[in-house]
JSON list of C-alpha atoms in Angstrom, two decimals:
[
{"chain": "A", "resi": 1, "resn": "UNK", "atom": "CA", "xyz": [118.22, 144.16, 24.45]},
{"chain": "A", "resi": 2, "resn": "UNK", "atom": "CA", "xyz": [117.32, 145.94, 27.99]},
{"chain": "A", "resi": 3, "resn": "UNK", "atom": "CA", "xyz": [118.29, 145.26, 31.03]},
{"chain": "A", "resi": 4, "resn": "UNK", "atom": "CA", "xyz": [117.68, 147.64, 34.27]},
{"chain": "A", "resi": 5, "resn": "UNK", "atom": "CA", "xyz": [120.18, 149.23, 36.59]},
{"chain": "A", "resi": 6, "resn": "UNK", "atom": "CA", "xyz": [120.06, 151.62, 39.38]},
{"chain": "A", "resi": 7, "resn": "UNK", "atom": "CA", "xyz": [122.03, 154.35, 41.01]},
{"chain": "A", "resi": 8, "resn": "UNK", "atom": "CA", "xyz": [124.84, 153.41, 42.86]},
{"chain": "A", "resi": 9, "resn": "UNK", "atom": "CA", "xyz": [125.30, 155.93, 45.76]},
{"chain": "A", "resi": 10, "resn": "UNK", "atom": "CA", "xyz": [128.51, 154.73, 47.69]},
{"chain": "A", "resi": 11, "resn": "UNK", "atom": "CA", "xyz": [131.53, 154.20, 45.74]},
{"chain": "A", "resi": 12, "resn": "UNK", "atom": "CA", "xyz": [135.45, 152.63, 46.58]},
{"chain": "A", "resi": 13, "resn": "UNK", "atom": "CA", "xyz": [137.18, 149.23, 46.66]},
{"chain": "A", "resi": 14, "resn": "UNK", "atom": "CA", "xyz": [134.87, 148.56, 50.32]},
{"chain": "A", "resi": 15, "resn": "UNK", "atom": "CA", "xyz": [131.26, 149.50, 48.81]},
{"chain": "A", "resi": 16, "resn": "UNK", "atom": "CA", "xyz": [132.37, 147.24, 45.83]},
{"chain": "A", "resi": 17, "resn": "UNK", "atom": "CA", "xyz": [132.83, 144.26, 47.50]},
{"chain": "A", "resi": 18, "resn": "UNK", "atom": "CA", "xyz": [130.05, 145.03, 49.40]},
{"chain": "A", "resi": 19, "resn": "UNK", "atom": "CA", "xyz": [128.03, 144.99, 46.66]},
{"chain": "A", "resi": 20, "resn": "UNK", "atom": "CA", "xyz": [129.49, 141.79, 44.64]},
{"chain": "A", "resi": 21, "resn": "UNK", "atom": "CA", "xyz": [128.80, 139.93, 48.11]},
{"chain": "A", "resi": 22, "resn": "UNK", "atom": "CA", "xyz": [125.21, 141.14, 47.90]},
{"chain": "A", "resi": 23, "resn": "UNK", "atom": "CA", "xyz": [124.72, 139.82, 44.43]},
{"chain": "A", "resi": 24, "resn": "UNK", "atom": "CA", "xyz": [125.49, 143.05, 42.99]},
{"chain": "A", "resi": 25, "resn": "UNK", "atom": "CA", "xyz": [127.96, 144.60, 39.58]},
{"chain": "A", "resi": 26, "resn": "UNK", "atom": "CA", "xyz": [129.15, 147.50, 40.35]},
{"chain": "A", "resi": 27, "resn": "UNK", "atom": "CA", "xyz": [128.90, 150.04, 37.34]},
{"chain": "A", "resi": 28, "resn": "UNK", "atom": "CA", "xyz": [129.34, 153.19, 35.37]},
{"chain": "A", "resi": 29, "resn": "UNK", "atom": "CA", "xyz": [127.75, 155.05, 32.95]},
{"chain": "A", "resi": 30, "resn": "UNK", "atom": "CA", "xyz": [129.48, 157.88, 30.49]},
{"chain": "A", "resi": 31, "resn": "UNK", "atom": "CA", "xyz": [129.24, 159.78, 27.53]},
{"chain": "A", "resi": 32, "resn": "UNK", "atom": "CA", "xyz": [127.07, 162.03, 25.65]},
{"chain": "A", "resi": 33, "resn": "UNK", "atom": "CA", "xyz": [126.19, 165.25, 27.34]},
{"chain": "A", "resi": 34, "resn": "UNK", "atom": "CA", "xyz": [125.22, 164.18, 30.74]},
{"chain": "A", "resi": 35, "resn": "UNK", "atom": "CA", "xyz": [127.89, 163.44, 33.41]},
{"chain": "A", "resi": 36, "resn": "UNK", "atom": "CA", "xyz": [129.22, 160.17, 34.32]},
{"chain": "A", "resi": 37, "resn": "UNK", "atom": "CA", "xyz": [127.09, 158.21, 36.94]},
{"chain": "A", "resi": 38, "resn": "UNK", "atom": "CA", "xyz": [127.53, 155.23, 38.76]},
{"chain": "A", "resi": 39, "resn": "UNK", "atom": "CA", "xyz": [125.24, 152.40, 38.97]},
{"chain": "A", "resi": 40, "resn": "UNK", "atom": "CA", "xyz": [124.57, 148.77, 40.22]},
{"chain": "A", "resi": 41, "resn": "UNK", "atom": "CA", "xyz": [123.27, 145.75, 38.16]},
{"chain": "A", "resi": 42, "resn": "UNK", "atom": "CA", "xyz": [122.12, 142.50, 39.14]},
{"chain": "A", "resi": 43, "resn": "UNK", "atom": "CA", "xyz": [124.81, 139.82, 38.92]},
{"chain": "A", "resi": 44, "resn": "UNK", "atom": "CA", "xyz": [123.13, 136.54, 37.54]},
{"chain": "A", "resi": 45, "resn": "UNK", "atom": "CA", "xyz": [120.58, 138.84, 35.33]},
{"chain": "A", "resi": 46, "resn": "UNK", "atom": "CA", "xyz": [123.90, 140.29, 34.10]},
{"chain": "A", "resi": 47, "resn": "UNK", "atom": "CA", "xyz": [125.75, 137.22, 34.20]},
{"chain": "A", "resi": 48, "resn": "UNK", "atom": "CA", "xyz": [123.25, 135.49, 31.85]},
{"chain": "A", "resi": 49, "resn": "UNK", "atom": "CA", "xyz": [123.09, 138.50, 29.34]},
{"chain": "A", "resi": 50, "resn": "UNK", "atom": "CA", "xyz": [126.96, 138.29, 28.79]},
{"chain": "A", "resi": 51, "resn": "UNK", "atom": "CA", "xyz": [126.09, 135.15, 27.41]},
{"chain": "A", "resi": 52, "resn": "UNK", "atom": "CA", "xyz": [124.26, 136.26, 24.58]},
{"chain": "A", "resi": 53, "resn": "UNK", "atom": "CA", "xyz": [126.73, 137.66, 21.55]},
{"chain": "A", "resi": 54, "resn": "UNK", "atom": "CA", "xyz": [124.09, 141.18, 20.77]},
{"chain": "A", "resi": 55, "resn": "UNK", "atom": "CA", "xyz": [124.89, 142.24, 24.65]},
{"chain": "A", "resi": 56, "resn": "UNK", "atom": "CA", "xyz": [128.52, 142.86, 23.51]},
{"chain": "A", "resi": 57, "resn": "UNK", "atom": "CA", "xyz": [128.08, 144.43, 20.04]},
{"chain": "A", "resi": 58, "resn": "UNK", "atom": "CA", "xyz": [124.67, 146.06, 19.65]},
{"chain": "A", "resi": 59, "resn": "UNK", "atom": "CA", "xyz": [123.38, 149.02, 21.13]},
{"chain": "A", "resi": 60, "resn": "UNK", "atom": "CA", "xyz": [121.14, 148.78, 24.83]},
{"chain": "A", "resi": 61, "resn": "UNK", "atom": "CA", "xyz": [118.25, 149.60, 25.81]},
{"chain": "A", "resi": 62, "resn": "UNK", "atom": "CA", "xyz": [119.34, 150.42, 29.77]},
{"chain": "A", "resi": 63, "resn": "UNK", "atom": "CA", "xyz": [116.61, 151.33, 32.42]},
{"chain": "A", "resi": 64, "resn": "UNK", "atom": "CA", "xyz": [118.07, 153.87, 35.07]},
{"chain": "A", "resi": 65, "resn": "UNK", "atom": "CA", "xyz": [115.31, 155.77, 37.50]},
{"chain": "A", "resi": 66, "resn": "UNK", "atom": "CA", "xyz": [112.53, 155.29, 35.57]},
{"chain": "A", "resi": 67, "resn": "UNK", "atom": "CA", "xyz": [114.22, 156.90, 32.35]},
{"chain": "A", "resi": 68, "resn": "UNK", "atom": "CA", "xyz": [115.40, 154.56, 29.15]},
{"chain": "A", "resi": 69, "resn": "UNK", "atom": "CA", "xyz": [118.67, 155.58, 27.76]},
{"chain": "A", "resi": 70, "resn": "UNK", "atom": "CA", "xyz": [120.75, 154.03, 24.88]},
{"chain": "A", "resi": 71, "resn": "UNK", "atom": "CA", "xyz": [124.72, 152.57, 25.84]},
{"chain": "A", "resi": 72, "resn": "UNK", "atom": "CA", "xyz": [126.89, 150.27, 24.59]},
{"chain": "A", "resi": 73, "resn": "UNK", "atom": "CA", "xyz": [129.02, 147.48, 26.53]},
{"chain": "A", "resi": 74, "resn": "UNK", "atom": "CA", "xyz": [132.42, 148.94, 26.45]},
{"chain": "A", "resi": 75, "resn": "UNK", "atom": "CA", "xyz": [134.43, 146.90, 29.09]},
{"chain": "A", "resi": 76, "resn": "UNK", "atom": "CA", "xyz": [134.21, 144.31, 31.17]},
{"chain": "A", "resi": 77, "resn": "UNK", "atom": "CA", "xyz": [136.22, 143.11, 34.07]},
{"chain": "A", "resi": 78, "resn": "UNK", "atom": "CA", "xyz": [135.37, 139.16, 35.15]},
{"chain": "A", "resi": 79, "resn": "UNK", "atom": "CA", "xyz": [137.39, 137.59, 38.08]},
{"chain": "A", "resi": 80, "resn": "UNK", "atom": "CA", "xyz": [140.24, 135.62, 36.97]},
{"chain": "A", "resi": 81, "resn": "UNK", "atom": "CA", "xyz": [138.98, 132.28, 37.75]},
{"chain": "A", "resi": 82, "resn": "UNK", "atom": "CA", "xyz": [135.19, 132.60, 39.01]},
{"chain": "A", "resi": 83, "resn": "UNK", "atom": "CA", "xyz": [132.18, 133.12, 37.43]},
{"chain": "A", "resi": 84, "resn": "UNK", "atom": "CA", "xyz": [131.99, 136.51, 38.40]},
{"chain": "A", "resi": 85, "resn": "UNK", "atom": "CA", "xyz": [131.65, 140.01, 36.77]},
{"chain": "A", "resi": 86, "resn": "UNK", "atom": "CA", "xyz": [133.96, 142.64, 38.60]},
{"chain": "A", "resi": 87, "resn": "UNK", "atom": "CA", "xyz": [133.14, 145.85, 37.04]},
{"chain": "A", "resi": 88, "resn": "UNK", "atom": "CA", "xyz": [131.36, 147.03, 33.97]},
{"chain": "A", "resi": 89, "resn": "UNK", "atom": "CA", "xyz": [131.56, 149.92, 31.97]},
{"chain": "A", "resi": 90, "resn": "UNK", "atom": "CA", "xyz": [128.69, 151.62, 29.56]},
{"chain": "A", "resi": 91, "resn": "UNK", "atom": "CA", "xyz": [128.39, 154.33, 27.24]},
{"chain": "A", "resi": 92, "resn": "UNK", "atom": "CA", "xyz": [125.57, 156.41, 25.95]},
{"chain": "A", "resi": 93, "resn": "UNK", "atom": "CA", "xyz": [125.31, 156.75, 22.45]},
{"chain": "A", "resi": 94, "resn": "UNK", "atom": "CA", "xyz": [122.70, 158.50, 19.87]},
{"chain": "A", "resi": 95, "resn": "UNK", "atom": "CA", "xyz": [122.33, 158.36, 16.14]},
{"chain": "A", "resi": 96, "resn": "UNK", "atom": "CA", "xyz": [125.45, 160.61, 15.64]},
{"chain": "A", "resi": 97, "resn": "UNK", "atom": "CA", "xyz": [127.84, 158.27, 17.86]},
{"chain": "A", "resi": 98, "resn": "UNK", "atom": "CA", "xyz": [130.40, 156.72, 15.71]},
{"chain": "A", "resi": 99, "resn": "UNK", "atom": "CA", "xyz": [132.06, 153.90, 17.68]},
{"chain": "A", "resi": 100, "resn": "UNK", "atom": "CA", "xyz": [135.02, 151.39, 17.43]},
{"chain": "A", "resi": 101, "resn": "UNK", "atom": "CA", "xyz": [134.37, 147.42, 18.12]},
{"chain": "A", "resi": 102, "resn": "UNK", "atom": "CA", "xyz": [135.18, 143.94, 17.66]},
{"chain": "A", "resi": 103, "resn": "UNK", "atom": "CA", "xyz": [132.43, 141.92, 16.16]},
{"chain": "A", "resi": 104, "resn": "UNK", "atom": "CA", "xyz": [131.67, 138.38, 16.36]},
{"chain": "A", "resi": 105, "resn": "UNK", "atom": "CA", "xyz": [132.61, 136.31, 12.91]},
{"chain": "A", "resi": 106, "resn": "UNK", "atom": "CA", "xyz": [129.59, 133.24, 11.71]},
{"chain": "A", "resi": 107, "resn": "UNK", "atom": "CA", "xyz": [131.21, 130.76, 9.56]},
{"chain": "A", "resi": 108, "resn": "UNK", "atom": "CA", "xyz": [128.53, 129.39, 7.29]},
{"chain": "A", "resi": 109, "resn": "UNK", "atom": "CA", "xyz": [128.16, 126.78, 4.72]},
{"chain": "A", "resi": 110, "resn": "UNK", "atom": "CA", "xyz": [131.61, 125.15, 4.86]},
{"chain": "A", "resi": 111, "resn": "UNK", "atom": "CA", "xyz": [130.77, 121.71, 4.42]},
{"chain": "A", "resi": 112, "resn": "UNK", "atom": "CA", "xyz": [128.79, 122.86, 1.53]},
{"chain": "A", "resi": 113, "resn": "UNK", "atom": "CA", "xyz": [131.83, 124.39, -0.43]},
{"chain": "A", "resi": 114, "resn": "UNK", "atom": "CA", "xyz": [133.99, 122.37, -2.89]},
{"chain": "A", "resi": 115, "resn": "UNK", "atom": "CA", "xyz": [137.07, 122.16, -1.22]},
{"chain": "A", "resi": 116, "resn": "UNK", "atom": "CA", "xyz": [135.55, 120.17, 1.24]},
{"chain": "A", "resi": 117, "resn": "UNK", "atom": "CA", "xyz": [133.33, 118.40, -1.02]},
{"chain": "A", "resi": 118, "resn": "UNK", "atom": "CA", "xyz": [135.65, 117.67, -3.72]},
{"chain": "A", "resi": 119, "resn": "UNK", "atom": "CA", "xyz": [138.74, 118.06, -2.95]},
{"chain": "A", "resi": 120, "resn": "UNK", "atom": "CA", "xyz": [138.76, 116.68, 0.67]},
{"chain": "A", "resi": 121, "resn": "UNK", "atom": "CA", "xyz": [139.94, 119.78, 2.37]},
{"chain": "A", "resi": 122, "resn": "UNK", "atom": "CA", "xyz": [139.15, 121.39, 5.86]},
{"chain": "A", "resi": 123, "resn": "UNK", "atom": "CA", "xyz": [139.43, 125.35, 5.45]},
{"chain": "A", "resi": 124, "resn": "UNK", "atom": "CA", "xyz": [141.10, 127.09, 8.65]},
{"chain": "A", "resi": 125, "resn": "UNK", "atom": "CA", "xyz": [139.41, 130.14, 10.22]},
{"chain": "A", "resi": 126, "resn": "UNK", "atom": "CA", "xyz": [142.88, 132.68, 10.38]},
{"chain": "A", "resi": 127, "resn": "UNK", "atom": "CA", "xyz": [140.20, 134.94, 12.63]},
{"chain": "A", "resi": 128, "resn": "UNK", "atom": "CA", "xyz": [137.24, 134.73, 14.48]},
{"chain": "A", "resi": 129, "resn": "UNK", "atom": "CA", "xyz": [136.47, 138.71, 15.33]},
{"chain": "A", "resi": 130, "resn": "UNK", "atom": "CA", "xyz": [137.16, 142.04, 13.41]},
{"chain": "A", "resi": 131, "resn": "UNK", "atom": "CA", "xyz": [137.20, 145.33, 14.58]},
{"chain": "A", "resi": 132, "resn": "UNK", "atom": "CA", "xyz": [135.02, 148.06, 12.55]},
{"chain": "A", "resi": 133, "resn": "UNK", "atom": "CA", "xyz": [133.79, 151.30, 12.82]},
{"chain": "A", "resi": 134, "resn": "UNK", "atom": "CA", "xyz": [129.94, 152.49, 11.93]},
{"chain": "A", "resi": 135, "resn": "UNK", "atom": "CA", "xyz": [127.30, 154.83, 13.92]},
{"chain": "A", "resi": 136, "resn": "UNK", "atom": "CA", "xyz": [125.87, 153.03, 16.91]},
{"chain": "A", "resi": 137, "resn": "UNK", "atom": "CA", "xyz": [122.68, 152.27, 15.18]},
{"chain": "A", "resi": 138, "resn": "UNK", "atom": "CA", "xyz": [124.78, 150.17, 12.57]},
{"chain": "A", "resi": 139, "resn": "UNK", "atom": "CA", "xyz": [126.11, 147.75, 14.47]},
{"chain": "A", "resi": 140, "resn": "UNK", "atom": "CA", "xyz": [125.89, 144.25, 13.51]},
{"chain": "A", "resi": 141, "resn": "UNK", "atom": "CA", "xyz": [125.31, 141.17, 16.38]},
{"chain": "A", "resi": 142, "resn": "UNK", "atom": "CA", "xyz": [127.96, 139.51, 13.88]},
{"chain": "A", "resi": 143, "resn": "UNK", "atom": "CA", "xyz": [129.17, 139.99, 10.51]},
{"chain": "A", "resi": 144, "resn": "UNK", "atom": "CA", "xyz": [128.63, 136.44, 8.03]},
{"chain": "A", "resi": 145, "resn": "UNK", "atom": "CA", "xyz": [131.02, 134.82, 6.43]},
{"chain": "A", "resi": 146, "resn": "UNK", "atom": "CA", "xyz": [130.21, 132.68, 3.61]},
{"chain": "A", "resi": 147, "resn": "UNK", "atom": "CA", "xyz": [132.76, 129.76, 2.97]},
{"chain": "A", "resi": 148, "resn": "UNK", "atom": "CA", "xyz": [130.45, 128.14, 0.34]},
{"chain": "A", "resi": 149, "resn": "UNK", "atom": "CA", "xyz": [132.55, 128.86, -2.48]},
{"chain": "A", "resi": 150, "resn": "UNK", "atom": "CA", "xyz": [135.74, 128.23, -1.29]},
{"chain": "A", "resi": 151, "resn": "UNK", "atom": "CA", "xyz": [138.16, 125.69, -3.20]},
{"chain": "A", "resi": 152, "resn": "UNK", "atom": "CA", "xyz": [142.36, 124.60, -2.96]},
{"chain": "A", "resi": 153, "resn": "UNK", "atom": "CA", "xyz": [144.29, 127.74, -3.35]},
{"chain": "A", "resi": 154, "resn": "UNK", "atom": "CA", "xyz": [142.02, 130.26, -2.87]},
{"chain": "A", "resi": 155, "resn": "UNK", "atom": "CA", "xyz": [141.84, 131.95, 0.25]},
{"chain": "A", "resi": 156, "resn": "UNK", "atom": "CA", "xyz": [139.54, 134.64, 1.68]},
{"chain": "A", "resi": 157, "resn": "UNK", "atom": "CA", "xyz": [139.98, 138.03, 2.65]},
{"chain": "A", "resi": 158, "resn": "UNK", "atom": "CA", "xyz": [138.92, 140.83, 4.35]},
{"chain": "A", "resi": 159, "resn": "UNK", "atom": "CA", "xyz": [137.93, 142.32, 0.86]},
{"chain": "A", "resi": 160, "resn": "UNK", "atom": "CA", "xyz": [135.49, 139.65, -0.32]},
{"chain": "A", "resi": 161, "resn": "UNK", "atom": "CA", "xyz": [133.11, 139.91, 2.90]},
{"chain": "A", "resi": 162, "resn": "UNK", "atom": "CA", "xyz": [129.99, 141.23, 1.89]},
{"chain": "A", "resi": 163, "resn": "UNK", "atom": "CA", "xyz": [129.59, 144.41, 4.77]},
{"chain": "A", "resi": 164, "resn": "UNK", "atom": "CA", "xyz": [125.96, 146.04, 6.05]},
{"chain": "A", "resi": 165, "resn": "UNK", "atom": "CA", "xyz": [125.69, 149.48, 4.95]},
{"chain": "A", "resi": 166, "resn": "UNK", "atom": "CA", "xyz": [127.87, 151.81, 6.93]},
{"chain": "A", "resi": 167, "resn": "UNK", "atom": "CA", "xyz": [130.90, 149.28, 8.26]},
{"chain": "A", "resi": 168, "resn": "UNK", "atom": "CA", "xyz": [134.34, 149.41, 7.33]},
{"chain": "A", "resi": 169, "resn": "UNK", "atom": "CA", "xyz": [136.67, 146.54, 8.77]},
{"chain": "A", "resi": 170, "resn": "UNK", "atom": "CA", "xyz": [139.70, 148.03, 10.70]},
{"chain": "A", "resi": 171, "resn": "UNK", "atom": "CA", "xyz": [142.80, 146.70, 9.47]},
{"chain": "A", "resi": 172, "resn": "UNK", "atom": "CA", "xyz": [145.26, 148.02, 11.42]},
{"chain": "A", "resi": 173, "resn": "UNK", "atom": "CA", "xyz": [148.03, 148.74, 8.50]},
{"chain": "A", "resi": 174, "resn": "UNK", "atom": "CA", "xyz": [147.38, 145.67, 6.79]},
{"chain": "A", "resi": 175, "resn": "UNK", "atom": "CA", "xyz": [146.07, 145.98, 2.83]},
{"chain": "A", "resi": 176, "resn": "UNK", "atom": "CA", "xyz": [143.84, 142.60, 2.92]},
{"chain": "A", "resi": 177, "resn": "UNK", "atom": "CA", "xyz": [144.15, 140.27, 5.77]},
{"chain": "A", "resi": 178, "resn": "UNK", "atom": "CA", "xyz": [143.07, 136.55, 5.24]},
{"chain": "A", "resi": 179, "resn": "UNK", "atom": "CA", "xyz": [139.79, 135.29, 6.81]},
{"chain": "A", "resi": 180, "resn": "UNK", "atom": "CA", "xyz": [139.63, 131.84, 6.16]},
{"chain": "A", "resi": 181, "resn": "UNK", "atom": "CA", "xyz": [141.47, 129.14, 3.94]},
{"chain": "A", "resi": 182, "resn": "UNK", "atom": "CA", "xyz": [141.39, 125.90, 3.00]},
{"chain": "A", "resi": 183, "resn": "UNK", "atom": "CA", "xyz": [144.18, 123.28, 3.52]},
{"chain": "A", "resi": 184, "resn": "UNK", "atom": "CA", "xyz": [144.51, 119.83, 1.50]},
{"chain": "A", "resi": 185, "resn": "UNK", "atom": "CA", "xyz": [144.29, 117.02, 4.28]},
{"chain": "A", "resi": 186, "resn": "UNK", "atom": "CA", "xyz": [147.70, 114.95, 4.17]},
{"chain": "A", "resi": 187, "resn": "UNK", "atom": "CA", "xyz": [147.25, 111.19, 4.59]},
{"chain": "A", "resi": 188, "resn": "UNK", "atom": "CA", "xyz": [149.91, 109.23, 6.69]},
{"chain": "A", "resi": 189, "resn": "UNK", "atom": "CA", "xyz": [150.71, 105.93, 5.15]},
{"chain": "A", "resi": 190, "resn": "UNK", "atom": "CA", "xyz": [151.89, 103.41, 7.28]},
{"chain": "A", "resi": 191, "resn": "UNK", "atom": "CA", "xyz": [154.28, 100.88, 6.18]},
{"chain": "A", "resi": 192, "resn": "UNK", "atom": "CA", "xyz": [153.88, 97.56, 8.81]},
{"chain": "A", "resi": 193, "resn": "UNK", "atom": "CA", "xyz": [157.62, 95.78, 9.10]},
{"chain": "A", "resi": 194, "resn": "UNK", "atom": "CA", "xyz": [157.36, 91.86, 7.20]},
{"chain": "A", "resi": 195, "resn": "UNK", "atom": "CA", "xyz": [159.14, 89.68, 9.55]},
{"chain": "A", "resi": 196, "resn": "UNK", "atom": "CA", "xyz": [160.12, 86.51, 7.90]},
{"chain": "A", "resi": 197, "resn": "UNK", "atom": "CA", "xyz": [158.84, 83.47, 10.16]},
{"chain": "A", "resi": 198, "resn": "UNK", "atom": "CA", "xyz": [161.57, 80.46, 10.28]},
{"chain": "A", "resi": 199, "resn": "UNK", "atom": "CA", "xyz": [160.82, 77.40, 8.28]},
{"chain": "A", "resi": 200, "resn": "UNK", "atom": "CA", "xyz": [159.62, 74.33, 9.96]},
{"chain": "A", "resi": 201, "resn": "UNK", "atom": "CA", "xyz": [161.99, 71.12, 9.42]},
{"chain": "A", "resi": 202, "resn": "UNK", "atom": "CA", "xyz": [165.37, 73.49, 8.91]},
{"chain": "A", "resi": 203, "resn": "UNK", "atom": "CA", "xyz": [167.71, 73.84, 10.87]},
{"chain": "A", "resi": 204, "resn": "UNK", "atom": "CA", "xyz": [170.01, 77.02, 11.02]},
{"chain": "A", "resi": 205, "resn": "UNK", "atom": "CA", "xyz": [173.79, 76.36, 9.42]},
{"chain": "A", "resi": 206, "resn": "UNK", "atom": "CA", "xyz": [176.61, 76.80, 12.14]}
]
């Protein structure tokens, strides 16, 4: 993806609201060899791009003074009840940059696998991100998760997720950490109270 930005030349908590008024993110820029620099986006061309899952885990195509430069998304700071982006960080990266982030997990075939088919099931998604670690270049929109062969007692795990080249899952000191399993569905049965109704033509004994 590419978006454009441009220099931003004042800076402090009075240009920055200045700016958000004016329909404007204010920005920086870091890493690789050339100094930090801050910089300006449009909000609702920004707004709609955060949207779209590659904008937070591939790398960017970002257009500053005429001059294309690679950067990833790195943090984000929205206001705590408006549609509105605060502040947004970048940095530059190259084919050498190793980085650190939490990718997006797709859930596919589910209602496909037999322990919803057959053995009336519903499987429960433990996670929804992981964080890896690959060069820039490598990484994925999202990683896939296949829950077509999934049955009763058989969970899955970090370890069976088939990985593009060059990403290692992050587990943080755990060996294998569950991705997704299935639970049977428990059916209530409900027992209705018999009331006896009184017989016509009797009367009751005092």
């Amino acid at each position: 993806m590419k978006f454009v930005a441009f220099t931003r030349e004042l800076q402090g908590t009075g240009a920055s609201r200045r700016l958000r008024i004016a329909g404007k993110v204010p920005a920086i820029v870091y890493g690789g060899t050339a100094s930090p620099v801050q910089i300006e986006l449009d909000h609702n061309a920004m707004f709609h791009a955060l949207k779209k899952e590659a904008f937070h885990s591939s790398v960017l195509e970002m257009e500053l003074a005429g001059e294309t430069s690679k950067v990833v998304l790195r943090a984000l700071q929205m206001h705590p009840f408006k549609p509105l982006v605060l502040h947004a960080d970048f940095q530059r990266v190259d084919a050498t940059t190793r980085l650190r982030k939490k990718v997006a997990l797709q859930f596919v075939n589910e209602a496909n696998s037999p322990a919803v088919t057959l053995e009336k099931c519903t499987i429960t998604r433990v996670v929804s991100e992981l964080h890896i670690e690959c060069l820039a270049e490598q990484v994925p929109e999202f990683l896939t998760v296949d829950l077509g062969g999934m049955s009763l007692g058989k969970s899955l795990h970090v370890n069976d997720l088939t990985l593009p080249n060059g990403v290692v899952v992050l587990t943080h000191g755990f060996k294998n950490p569950v991705i997704a399993t299935p639970v049977a569905i428990v059916e209530e049965v409900i027992v209705a109270a018999v009331v006896a109704a009184p017989v016509k033509g009797k009367k009751a004994k005092k």
